[in-house]
Amino acid sequence: MGRQMSKRVRASQSQPEPARSNRSRPVSELLPSVGGAAFRRFGFVQSSIVTRWPEIVGEKLAAASAPESIKFPIGKKQDGTLTLMVRSAHAVMIQHVVPEIIERVNLFFGYPAVAKVAIRQGDLAPRPKPRPVPEPRPVPVELGHSLKTIEDPELKAVLEALAASVGASSGLPIVK
């Protein structure tokens, strides 16, 4: 029996350990997993519903309500119940536009994520003021007019900034 045990120990010692990456990592690489875990704990599969609530339902409804959680049936990721925190004076108004809210949230997700809305009355935390969007720099003429047909202002601004930085650079990119 002593021989068998020593063979087992030697066999397990011969396997190499997986390589560790002791590199420093940017905070931006770590934050999505930390924030995602916190949002999932409170019922949010996608945190962008909280940050983009005014875009989803409009400024008027966003001033009176805030998403609190989305609870899905066990084993499903659709037909959930969206819980909204609503200022008590606006609860009746929100209740009348619940079908529109469901439609807008499902349009935002791209699938029927929400089937019901539960309303809780209470005070809302003040929303932070949105940061002003910097004005995009003009696109260099040599890049053409291909970006002029893009209708989404955010996508257009990002692509114009990318085109401007590509146009301002010279030579091949340096990869570190």
GROMACS .gro file of C-alpha atoms in nm:
model
  176
    1MET     CA    1   0.000   0.000   0.000
    2GLY     CA    2   0.285   0.236   0.069
    3ARG     CA    3   0.410   0.196  -0.287
    4GLN     CA    4   0.072   0.287  -0.441
    5MET     CA    5   0.048   0.604  -0.234
    6SER     CA    6   0.391   0.721  -0.337
    7LYS     CA    7   0.303   0.665  -0.704
    8ARG     CA    8  -0.007   0.882  -0.666
    9VAL     CA    9   0.189   1.161  -0.506
   10ARG     CA   10   0.453   1.154  -0.779
   11ALA     CA   11   0.187   1.151  -1.054
   12SER     CA   12   0.014   1.460  -0.914
   13GLN     CA   13   0.347   1.641  -0.869
   14SER     CA   14   0.448   1.581  -1.231
   15GLN     CA   15   0.157   1.788  -1.373
   16PRO     CA   16   0.263   2.146  -1.435
   17GLU     CA   17   0.068   2.424  -1.265
   18PRO     CA   18  -0.123   2.663  -1.490
   19ALA     CA   19   0.071   2.978  -1.572
   20ARG     CA   20  -0.026   3.278  -1.363
   21SER     CA   21  -0.060   3.622  -1.504
   22ASN     CA   22   0.083   3.860  -1.249
   23ARG     CA   23   0.047   4.159  -1.476
   24SER     CA   24  -0.115   4.477  -1.361
   25ARG     CA   25  -0.462   4.520  -1.502
   26PRO     CA   26  -0.645   4.844  -1.579
   27VAL     CA   27  -0.933   4.929  -1.349
   28SER     CA   28  -1.166   4.944  -1.650
   29GLU     CA   29  -1.097   4.574  -1.705
   30LEU     CA   30  -1.204   4.491  -1.350
   31LEU     CA   31  -1.509   4.717  -1.313
   32PRO     CA   32  -1.755   4.545  -1.548
   33SER     CA   33  -1.733   4.223  -1.352
   34VAL     CA   34  -1.770   4.399  -1.016
   35GLY     CA   35  -2.057   4.619  -1.131
   36GLY     CA   36  -2.219   4.332  -1.320
   37ALA     CA   37  -2.221   4.115  -1.008
   38ALA     CA   38  -2.383   4.392  -0.805
   39PHE     CA   39  -2.647   4.460  -1.070
   40ARG     CA   40  -2.725   4.087  -1.109
   41ARG     CA   41  -2.769   4.061  -0.732
   42PHE     CA   42  -3.043   4.321  -0.746
   43GLY     CA   43  -3.215   4.170  -1.048
   44PHE     CA   44  -3.055   4.356  -1.335
   45VAL     CA   45  -2.916   4.142  -1.612
   46GLN     CA   46  -2.805   4.446  -1.803
   47SER     CA   47  -2.700   4.756  -1.611
   48SER     CA   48  -2.760   4.987  -1.906
   49ILE     CA   49  -3.134   4.995  -1.831
   50VAL     CA   50  -3.050   5.196  -1.519
   51THR     CA   51  -2.803   5.431  -1.683
   52ARG     CA   52  -3.009   5.482  -1.998
   53TRP     CA   53  -3.355   5.499  -1.838
   54PRO     CA   54  -3.424   5.855  -1.964
   55GLU     CA   55  -3.346   5.743  -2.321
   56ILE     CA   56  -3.574   5.440  -2.288
   57VAL     CA   57  -3.888   5.604  -2.146
   58GLY     CA   58  -3.823   5.974  -2.211
   59GLU     CA   59  -3.725   6.259  -1.981
   60LYS     CA   60  -4.078   6.319  -1.846
   61LEU     CA   61  -4.132   5.960  -1.725
   62ALA     CA   62  -3.770   5.924  -1.611
   63ALA     CA   63  -3.811   6.228  -1.386
   64ALA     CA   64  -4.096   6.050  -1.205
   65SER     CA   65  -3.968   5.690  -1.206
   66ALA     CA   66  -3.657   5.475  -1.183
   67PRO     CA   67  -3.606   5.103  -1.250
   68GLU     CA   68  -3.543   4.905  -0.934
   69SER     CA   69  -3.517   4.543  -1.052
   70ILE     CA   70  -3.617   4.289  -1.312
   71LYS     CA   71  -3.719   3.947  -1.186
   72PHE     CA   72  -3.748   3.663  -1.435
   73PRO     CA   73  -3.931   3.331  -1.395
   74ILE     CA   74  -3.698   3.052  -1.283
   75GLY     CA   75  -3.479   2.936  -1.570
   76LYS     CA   76  -3.593   3.207  -1.813
   77LYS     CA   77  -3.455   3.539  -1.931
   78GLN     CA   78  -3.781   3.677  -2.069
   79ASP     CA   79  -4.133   3.758  -1.952
   80GLY     CA   80  -3.993   3.920  -1.638
   81THR     CA   81  -4.141   4.168  -1.395
   82LEU     CA   82  -3.987   4.515  -1.396
   83THR     CA   83  -4.016   4.688  -1.059
   84LEU     CA   84  -4.025   5.066  -1.078
   85MET     CA   85  -3.978   5.313  -0.795
   86VAL     CA   86  -4.224   5.596  -0.863
   87ARG     CA   87  -4.288   5.925  -0.687
   88SER     CA   88  -4.622   5.883  -0.514
   89ALA     CA   89  -4.787   6.177  -0.692
   90HIS     CA   90  -4.701   6.022  -1.030
   91ALA     CA   91  -4.802   5.661  -0.962
   92VAL     CA   92  -5.141   5.687  -1.135
   93MET     CA   93  -4.987   5.849  -1.443
   94ILE     CA   94  -4.719   5.577  -1.463
   95GLN     CA   95  -4.984   5.307  -1.421
   96HIS     CA   96  -5.167   5.439  -1.728
   97VAL     CA   97  -4.855   5.424  -1.947
   98VAL     CA   98  -4.733   5.079  -1.831
   99PRO     CA   99  -4.803   4.918  -2.172
  100GLU     CA  100  -4.588   5.184  -2.339
  101ILE     CA  101  -4.309   5.134  -2.082
  102ILE     CA  102  -4.315   4.757  -2.143
  103GLU     CA  103  -4.299   4.815  -2.518
  104ARG     CA  104  -4.005   5.058  -2.489
  105VAL     CA  105  -3.807   4.836  -2.250
  106ASN     CA  106  -3.858   4.532  -2.474
  107LEU     CA  107  -3.754   4.739  -2.776
  108PHE     CA  108  -3.441   4.842  -2.585
  109PHE     CA  109  -3.352   4.480  -2.501
  110GLY     CA  110  -3.451   4.352  -2.845
  111TYR     CA  111  -3.663   4.066  -2.712
  112PRO     CA  112  -3.968   4.034  -2.480
  113ALA     CA  113  -3.772   4.073  -2.157
  114VAL     CA  114  -4.054   4.235  -1.957
  115ALA     CA  115  -4.415   4.118  -1.941
  116LYS     CA  116  -4.533   4.300  -1.625
  117VAL     CA  117  -4.447   4.615  -1.434
  118ALA     CA  118  -4.477   4.641  -1.056
  119ILE     CA  119  -4.493   4.993  -0.912
  120ARG     CA  120  -4.350   5.089  -0.574
  121GLN     CA  121  -4.413   5.436  -0.442
  122GLY     CA  122  -4.133   5.631  -0.277
  123ASP     CA  123  -3.873   5.901  -0.316
  124LEU     CA  124  -3.628   5.887  -0.603
  125ALA     CA  125  -3.259   5.951  -0.567
  126PRO     CA  126  -3.155   6.262  -0.758
  127ARG     CA  127  -3.013   6.178  -1.098
  128PRO     CA  128  -2.670   6.310  -1.181
  129LYS     CA  129  -2.660   6.571  -1.454
  130PRO     CA  130  -2.548   6.421  -1.785
  131ARG     CA  131  -2.203   6.519  -1.902
  132PRO     CA  132  -2.206   6.745  -2.205
  133VAL     CA  133  -2.114   6.563  -2.523
  134PRO     CA  134  -1.805   6.719  -2.679
  135GLU     CA  135  -1.852   6.861  -3.024
  136PRO     CA  136  -1.707   6.628  -3.287
  137ARG     CA  137  -1.413   6.755  -3.486
  138PRO     CA  138  -1.463   6.780  -3.860
  139VAL     CA  139  -1.382   6.467  -4.055
  140PRO     CA  140  -1.083   6.503  -4.287
  141VAL     CA  141  -1.192   6.544  -4.648
  142GLU     CA  142  -0.964   6.262  -4.764
  143LEU     CA  143  -1.176   6.011  -4.568
  144GLY     CA  144  -1.477   6.082  -4.788
  145HIS     CA  145  -1.842   6.134  -4.707
  146SER     CA  146  -1.925   5.780  -4.597
  147LEU     CA  147  -2.010   5.888  -4.240
  148LYS     CA  148  -2.269   6.144  -4.351
  149THR     CA  149  -2.541   5.881  -4.393
  150ILE     CA  150  -2.523   5.750  -4.034
  151GLU     CA  151  -2.830   5.865  -3.841
  152ASP     CA  152  -2.740   5.758  -3.484
  153PRO     CA  153  -2.566   6.066  -3.334
  154GLU     CA  154  -2.363   5.869  -3.077
  155LEU     CA  155  -2.233   5.619  -3.333
  156LYS     CA  156  -2.163   5.897  -3.580
  157ALA     CA  157  -1.965   6.097  -3.319
  158VAL     CA  158  -1.757   5.793  -3.221
  159LEU     CA  159  -1.682   5.702  -3.583
  160GLU     CA  160  -1.593   6.064  -3.667
  161ALA     CA  161  -1.355   6.079  -3.369
  162LEU     CA  162  -1.199   5.752  -3.481
  163ALA     CA  163  -1.166   5.879  -3.839
  164ALA     CA  164  -1.010   6.205  -3.718
  165SER     CA  165  -0.754   6.020  -3.504
  166VAL     CA  166  -0.671   5.785  -3.790
  167GLY     CA  167  -0.635   6.083  -4.024
  168ALA     CA  168  -0.407   6.263  -3.777
  169SER     CA  169  -0.172   5.966  -3.733
  170SER     CA  170   0.113   5.885  -3.964
  171GLY     CA  171   0.267   5.549  -4.034
  172LEU     CA  172   0.173   5.213  -3.890
  173PRO     CA  173   0.020   5.184  -3.544
  174ILE     CA  174   0.258   5.097  -3.261
  175VAL     CA  175   0.146   4.794  -3.061
  176LYS     CA  176   0.297   4.761  -2.715
   0.00000   0.00000   0.00000
